[in-house]
Coordinates of C-alpha atoms and ligand atoms in Angstrom, one line a residue:
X1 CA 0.5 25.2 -13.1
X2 CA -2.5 23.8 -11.1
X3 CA -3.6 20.8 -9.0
X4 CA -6.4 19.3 -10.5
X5 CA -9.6 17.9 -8.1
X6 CA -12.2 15.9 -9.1
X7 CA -15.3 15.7 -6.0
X8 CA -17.9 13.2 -6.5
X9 CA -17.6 13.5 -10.3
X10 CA -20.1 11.6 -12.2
X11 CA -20.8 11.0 -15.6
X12 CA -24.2 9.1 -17.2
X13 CA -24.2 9.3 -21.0
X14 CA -27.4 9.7 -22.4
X15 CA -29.2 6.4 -23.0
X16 CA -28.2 5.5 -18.9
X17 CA -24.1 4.5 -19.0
X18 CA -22.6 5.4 -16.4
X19 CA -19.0 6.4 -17.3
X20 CA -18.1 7.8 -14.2
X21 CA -19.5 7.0 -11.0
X22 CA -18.9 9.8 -8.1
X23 CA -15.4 9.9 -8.3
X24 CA -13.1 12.0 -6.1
X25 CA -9.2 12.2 -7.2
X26 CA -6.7 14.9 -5.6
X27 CA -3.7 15.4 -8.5
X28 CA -1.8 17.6 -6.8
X29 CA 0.2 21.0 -8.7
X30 CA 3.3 19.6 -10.9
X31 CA 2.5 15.8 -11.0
X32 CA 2.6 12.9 -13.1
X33 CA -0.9 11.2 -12.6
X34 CA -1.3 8.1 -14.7
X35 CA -5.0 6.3 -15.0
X36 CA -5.1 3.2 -16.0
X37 CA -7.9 0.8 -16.9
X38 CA -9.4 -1.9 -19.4
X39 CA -11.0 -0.6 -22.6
X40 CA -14.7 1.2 -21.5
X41 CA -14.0 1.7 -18.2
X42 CA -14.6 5.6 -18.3
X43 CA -10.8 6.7 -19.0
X44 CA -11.5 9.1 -22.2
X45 CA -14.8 10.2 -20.7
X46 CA -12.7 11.3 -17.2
X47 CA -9.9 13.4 -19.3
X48 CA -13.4 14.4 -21.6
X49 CA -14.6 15.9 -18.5
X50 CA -11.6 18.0 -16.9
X51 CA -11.1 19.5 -20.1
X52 CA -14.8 20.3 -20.3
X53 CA -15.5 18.6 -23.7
X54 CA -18.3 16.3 -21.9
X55 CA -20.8 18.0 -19.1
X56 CA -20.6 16.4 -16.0
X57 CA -23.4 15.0 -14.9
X58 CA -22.7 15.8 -10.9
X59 CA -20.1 17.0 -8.8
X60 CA -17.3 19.3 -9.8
X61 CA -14.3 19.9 -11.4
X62 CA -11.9 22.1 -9.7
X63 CA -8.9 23.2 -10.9
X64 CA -5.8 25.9 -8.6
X65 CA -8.5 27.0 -6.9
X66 CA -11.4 27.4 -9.1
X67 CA -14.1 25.8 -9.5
X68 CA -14.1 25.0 -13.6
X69 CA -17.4 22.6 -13.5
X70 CA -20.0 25.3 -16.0
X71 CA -16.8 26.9 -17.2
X72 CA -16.4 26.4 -21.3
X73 CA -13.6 24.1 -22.7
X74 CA -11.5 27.1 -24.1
X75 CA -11.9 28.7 -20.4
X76 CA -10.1 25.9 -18.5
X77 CA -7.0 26.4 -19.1
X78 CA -6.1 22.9 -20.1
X79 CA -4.4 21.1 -23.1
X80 CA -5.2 17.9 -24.2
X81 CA -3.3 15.2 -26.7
X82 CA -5.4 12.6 -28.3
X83 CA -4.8 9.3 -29.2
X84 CA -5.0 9.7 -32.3
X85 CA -3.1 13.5 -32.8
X86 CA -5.8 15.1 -34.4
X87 CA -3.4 17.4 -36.6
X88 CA -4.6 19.2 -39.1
X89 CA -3.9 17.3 -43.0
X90 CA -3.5 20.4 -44.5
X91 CA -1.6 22.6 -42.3
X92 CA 2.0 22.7 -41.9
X93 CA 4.0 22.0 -38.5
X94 CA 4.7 25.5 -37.5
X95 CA 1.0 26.2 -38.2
X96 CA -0.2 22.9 -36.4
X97 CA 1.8 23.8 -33.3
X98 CA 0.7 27.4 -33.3
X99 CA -2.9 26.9 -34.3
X100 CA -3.9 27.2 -30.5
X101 CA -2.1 30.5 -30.3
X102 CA -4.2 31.9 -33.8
X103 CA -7.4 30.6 -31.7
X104 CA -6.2 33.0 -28.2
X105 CA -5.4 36.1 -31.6
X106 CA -1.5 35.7 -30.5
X107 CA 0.2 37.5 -33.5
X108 CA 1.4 36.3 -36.5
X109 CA 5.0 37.2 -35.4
X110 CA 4.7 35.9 -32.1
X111 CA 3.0 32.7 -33.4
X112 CA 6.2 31.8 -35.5
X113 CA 8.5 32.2 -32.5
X114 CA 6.8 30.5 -30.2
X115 CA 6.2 27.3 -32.7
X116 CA 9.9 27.3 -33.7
X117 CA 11.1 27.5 -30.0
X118 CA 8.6 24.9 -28.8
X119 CA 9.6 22.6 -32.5
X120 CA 13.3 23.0 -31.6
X121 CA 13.0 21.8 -28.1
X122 CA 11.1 18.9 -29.7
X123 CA 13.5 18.5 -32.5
X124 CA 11.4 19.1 -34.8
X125 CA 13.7 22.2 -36.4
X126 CA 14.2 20.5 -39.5
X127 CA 10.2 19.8 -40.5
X128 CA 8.8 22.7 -39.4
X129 CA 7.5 23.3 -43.5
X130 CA 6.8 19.2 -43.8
X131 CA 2.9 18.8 -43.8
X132 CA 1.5 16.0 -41.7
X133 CA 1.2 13.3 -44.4
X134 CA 5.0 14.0 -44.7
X135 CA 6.1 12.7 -40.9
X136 CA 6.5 9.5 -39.5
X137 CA 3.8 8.7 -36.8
X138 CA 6.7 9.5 -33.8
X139 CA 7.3 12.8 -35.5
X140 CA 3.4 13.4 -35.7
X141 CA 3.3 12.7 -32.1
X142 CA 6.0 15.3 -31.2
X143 CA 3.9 17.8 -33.2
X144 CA 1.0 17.2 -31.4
X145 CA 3.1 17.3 -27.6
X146 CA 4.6 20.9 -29.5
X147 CA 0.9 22.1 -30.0
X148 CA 0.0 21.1 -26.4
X149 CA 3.4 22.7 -25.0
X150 CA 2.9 26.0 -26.8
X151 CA -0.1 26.7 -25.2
X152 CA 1.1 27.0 -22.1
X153 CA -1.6 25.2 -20.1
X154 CA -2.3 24.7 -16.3
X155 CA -2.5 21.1 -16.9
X156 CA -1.9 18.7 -19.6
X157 CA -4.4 16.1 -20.2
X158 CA -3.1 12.7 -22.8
X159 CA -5.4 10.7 -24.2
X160 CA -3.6 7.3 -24.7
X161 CA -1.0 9.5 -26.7
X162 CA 1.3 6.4 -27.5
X163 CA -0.8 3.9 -28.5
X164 CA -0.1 4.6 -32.6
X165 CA 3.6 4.3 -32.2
X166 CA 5.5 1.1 -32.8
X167 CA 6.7 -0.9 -30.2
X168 CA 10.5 0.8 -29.7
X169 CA 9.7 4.4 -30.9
X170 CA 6.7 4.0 -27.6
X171 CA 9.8 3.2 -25.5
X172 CA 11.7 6.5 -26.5
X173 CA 8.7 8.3 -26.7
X174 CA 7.9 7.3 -23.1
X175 CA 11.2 8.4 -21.4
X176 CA 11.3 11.8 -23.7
X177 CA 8.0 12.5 -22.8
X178 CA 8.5 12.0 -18.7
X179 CA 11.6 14.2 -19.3
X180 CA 9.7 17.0 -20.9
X181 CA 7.3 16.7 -18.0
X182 CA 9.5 16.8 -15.2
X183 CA 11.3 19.6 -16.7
X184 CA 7.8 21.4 -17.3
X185 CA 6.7 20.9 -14.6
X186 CA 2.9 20.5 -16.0
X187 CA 0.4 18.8 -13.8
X188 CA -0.3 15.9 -15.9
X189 CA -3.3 13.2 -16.4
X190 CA -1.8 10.7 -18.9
X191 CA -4.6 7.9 -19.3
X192 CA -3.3 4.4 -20.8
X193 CA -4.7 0.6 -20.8
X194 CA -1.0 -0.3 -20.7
X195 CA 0.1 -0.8 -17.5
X196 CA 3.6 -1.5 -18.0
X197 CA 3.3 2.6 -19.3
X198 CA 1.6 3.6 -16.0
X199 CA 4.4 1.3 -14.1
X200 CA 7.7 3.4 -15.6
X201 CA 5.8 7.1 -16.4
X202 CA 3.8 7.7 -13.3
X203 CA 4.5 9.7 -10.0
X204 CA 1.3 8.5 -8.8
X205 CA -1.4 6.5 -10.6
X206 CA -4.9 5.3 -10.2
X207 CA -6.2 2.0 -11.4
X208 CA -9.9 2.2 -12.9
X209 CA -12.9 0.0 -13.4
X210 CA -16.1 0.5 -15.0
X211 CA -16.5 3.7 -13.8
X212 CA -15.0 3.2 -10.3
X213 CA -11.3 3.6 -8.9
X214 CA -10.3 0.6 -7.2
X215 CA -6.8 2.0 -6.1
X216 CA -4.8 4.8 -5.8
X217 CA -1.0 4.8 -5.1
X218 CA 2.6 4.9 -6.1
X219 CA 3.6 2.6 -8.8
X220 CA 5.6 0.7 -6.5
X221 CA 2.7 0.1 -4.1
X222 CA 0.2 -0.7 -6.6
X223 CA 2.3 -3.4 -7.8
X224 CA 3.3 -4.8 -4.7
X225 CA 0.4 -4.8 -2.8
X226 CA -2.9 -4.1 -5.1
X227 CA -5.9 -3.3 -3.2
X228 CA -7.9 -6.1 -4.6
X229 CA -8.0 -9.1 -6.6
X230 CA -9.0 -6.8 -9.8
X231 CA -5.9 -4.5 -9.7
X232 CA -3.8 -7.1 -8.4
X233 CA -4.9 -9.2 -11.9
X234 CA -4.0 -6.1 -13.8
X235 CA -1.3 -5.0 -13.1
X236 CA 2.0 -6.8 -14.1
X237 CA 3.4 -8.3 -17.4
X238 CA 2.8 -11.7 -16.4
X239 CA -0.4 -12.0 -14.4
X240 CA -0.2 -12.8 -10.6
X241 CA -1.2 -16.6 -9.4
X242 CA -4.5 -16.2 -7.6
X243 CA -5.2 -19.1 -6.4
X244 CA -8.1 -20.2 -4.2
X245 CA -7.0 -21.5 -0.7
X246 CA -8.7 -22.1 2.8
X247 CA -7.4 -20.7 6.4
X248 CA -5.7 -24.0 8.0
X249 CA -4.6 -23.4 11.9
X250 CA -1.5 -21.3 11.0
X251 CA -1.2 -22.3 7.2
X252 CA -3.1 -21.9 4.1
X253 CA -4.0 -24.9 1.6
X254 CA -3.8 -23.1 -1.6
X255 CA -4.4 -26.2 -4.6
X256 CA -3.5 -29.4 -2.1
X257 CA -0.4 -28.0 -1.2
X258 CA 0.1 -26.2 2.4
X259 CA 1.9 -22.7 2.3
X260 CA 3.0 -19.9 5.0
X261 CA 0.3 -17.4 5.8
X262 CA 1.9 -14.2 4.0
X263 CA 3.4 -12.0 7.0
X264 CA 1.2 -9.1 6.3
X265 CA -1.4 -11.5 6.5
X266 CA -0.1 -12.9 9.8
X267 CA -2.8 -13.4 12.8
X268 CA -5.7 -11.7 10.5
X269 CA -7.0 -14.7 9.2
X270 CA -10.0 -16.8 11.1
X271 CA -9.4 -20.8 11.1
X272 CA -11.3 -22.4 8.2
X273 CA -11.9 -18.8 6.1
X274 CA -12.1 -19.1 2.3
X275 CA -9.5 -16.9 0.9
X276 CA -7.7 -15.9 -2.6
X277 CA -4.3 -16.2 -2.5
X278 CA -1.8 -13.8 -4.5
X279 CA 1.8 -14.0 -5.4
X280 CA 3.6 -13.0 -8.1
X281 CA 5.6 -15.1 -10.9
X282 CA 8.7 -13.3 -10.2
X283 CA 8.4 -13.8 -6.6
X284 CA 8.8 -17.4 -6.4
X285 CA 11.9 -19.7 -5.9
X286 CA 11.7 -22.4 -8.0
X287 CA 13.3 -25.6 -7.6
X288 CA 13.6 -29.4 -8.8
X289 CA 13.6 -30.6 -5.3
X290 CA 10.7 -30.4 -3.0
X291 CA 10.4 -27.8 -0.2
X292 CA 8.6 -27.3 2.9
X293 CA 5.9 -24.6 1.6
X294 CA 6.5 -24.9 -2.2
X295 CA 3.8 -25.5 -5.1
X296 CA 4.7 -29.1 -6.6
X297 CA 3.4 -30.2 -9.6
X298 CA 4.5 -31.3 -13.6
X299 CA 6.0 -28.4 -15.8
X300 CA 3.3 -28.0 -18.1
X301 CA 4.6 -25.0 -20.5
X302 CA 8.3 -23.2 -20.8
X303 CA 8.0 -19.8 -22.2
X304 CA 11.4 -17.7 -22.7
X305 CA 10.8 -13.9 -21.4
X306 CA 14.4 -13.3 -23.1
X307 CA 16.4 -13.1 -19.7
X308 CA 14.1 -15.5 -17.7
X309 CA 11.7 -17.9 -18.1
X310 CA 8.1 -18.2 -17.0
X311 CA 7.3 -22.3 -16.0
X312 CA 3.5 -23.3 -15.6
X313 CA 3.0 -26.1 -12.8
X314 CA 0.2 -28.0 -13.3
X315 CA -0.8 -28.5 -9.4
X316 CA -3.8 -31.0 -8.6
X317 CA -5.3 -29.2 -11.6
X318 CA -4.2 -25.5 -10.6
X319 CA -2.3 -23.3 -13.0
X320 CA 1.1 -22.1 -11.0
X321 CA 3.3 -20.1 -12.7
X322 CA 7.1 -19.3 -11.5
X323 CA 10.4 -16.6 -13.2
X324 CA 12.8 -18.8 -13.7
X325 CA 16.5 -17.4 -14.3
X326 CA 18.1 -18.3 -17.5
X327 CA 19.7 -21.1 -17.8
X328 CA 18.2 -23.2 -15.0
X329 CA 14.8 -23.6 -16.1
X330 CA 13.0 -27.2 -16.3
X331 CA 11.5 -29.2 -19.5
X332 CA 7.8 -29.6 -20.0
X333 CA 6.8 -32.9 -18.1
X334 CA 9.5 -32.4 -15.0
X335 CA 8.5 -32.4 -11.7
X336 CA 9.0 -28.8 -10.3
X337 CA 8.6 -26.9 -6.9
X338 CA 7.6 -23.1 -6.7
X339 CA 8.2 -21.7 -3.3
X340 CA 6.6 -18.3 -2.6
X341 CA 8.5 -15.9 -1.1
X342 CA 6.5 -15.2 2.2
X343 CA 7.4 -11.2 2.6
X344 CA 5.4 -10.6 -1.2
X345 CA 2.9 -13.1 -1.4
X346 CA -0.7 -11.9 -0.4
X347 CA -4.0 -12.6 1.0
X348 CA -7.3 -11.6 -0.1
X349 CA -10.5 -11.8 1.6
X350 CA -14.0 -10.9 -0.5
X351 CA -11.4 -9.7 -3.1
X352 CA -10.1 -7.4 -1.0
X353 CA -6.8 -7.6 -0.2
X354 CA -6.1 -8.6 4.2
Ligands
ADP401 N1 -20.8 9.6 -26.3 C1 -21.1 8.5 -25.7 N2 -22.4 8.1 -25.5 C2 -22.8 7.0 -24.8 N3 -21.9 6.2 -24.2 C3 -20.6 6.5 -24.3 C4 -20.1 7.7 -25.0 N4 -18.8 7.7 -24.9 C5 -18.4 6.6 -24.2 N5 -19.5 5.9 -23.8 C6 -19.5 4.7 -22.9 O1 -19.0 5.1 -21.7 C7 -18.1 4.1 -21.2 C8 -16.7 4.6 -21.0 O2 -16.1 4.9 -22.2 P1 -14.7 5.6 -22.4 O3 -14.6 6.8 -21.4 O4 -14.5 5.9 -23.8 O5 -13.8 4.4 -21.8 P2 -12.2 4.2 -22.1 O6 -11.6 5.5 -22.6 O7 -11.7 3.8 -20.7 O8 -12.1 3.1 -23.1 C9 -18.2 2.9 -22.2 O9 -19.2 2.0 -21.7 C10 -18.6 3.6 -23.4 O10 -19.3 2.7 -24.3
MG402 MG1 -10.4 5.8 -24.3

């Protein structure tokens, strides 16, 4: 087990991208590190580049304490899951799961054990003889974590490892997977464009953009109080309300309506300032009845989230959107009130959050 550090890492493909530009990441030994970014914004060519299967273009990749940066792929000491498995067609599972082992010249003997040990903690006892073409794409993806687990790595590196799997079998998957983790203990890098993946697996993640991190953090604090107005429009399953508003005295008039400067905003904000303003659906009261500080305007749409609902305000022209509880929510035309709670709502300044 390792922690794995990244200094000034950079990565320019030939023909000029540049995939990765001078990062620097600390994952420290025996943690869950999710990244997390749009599609193209350097994830694959990050996990490429720990694992050695891309050459970095500068900086270093260190890894305990050694430096792995002109060190070869199989030297690293690193195992990494695709997205999508890359098993091999004609190979059975034992064979799959121990074909790492056959590369290190394990014996046959030991190969066998090791694959049924690591297959029976995945429950995978009963296919062990099934060939690839023979599993469903949830037991495919348990072979592949098998392969990965038998190899006893420093650090595991996953490569989007969910995205195949159906909805509900990505949920199980998910919880089984940060369970094997934790009970590993493996440094891990799992890389995702689904946030809602990063939210529940992570201990820590980072949130990236065209070849930049714009923020590093718990879950927790990512999602209440992202760094800037391109994490902060990321992150969550229904999208924040950032709304464009203008420093007033000691209130903010965000689309005609005055609001509470946020309190972690409070006395950092000069008198007539252009500013973004950020609050989350679930983190507004709403009501039929006006309120000092609320968001009026006419119920425009009334989507059902199952145990909620999410209401769209149409106010002066500005989309406002509001959780409301089951059972109480309006019908499209009504006029409705959305009162952001002043302890979560948010103020950014040049995108960057005050
Ligand atoms: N082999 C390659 N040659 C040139 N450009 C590449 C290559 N691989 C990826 N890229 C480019 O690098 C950027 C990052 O790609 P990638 O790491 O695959 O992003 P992600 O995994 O986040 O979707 C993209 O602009 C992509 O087009
Ligand atoms: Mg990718």
């Amino acid at each position: 087990m390792a922690a794995i550090e990244l200094r000034g890492l950079t990565k320019v493909y030939p023909g000029g991208v540049r995939a990765l530009d001078a990062l620097d990441l600390v994952i420290p030994d025996g943690e869950f590190f999710a990244l997390l970014g749009p599609s193209g914004c350097g994830k694959t060519t990050l996990l490429r580049t720990i694992a050695g299967l891309e050459t970095a273009t500068g900086g270093a990749v260190v890894i305990g304490d050694r430096d792995v940066t002109g060190v070869q792929p199989g030297a690293r000491d690193v195992a990494m899951v695709f997205q999508d498995y890359a098993l091999f067609p004609h190979m059975d599972v034992t064979d799959n799961i121990a074909y790492p082992l056959r590369i290190k010249k394990v014996s046959k003997n030991d190969r066998r054990d090791k694959a049924a040990e690591v297959g029976a903690r995945l429950g995978l006892e009963h296919l062990m003889d099934r060939r690839p073409g023979q599993l469903s794409g949830g037991q495919q993806q348990r072979v592949a974590l098998a392969r990965v687990m038998a190899t006893q790595a420093q650090a595991f590196l996953f490569d989007e490892p969910l995205s195949n799997l159906d909805a509900r079998l990505r949920l199980e998957a998910r919880t089984f997977l940060k369970k094997l983790q934790r009970e590993l203990g493996v440094t891990t890098v799992f890389v995702t464009h689904d946030q809602a993946e990063a939210l529940a697996m992570a201990d820590r993640m980072a949130v990236m953009e065209s070849g930049h991190i714009r923020q590093i953090g718990t879950p927790a604090e990512v999602f209440q109080r992202p760094a800037n107005t391109f994490v902060a429009g990321f992150i969550g399953s229904t999208p924040m309300n950032l709304l464009d508003g203008v420093v007033r005295g000691d209130t903010l008039e965000v689309a005609g309506c005055k609001v509470a400067v946020p309190a972690a905003a409070e006395g950092r904000l000069s008198d007539g300032g252009k500013i973004v303003y950020g609050v989350r659906p679930e983190y507004m009261t709403y009501s039929a009845e006006p309120a000092d500080g609320a968001l009026g305007g006419k119920v425009s749409i009334v989507e059902n989230l199952g145990a909620s609902h999410l209401v769209t305000l149409d106010v002066n022209d500005v989309n406002v959107q509001a959780v409301v509880p089951e059972g109480s929510e309006p019908a499209v035309g009504d006029d409705g009130y959305a009162l952001p709670r002043r302890d979560r709502a948010l103020v950014y300044l040049d995108g960057e959050l005050v």
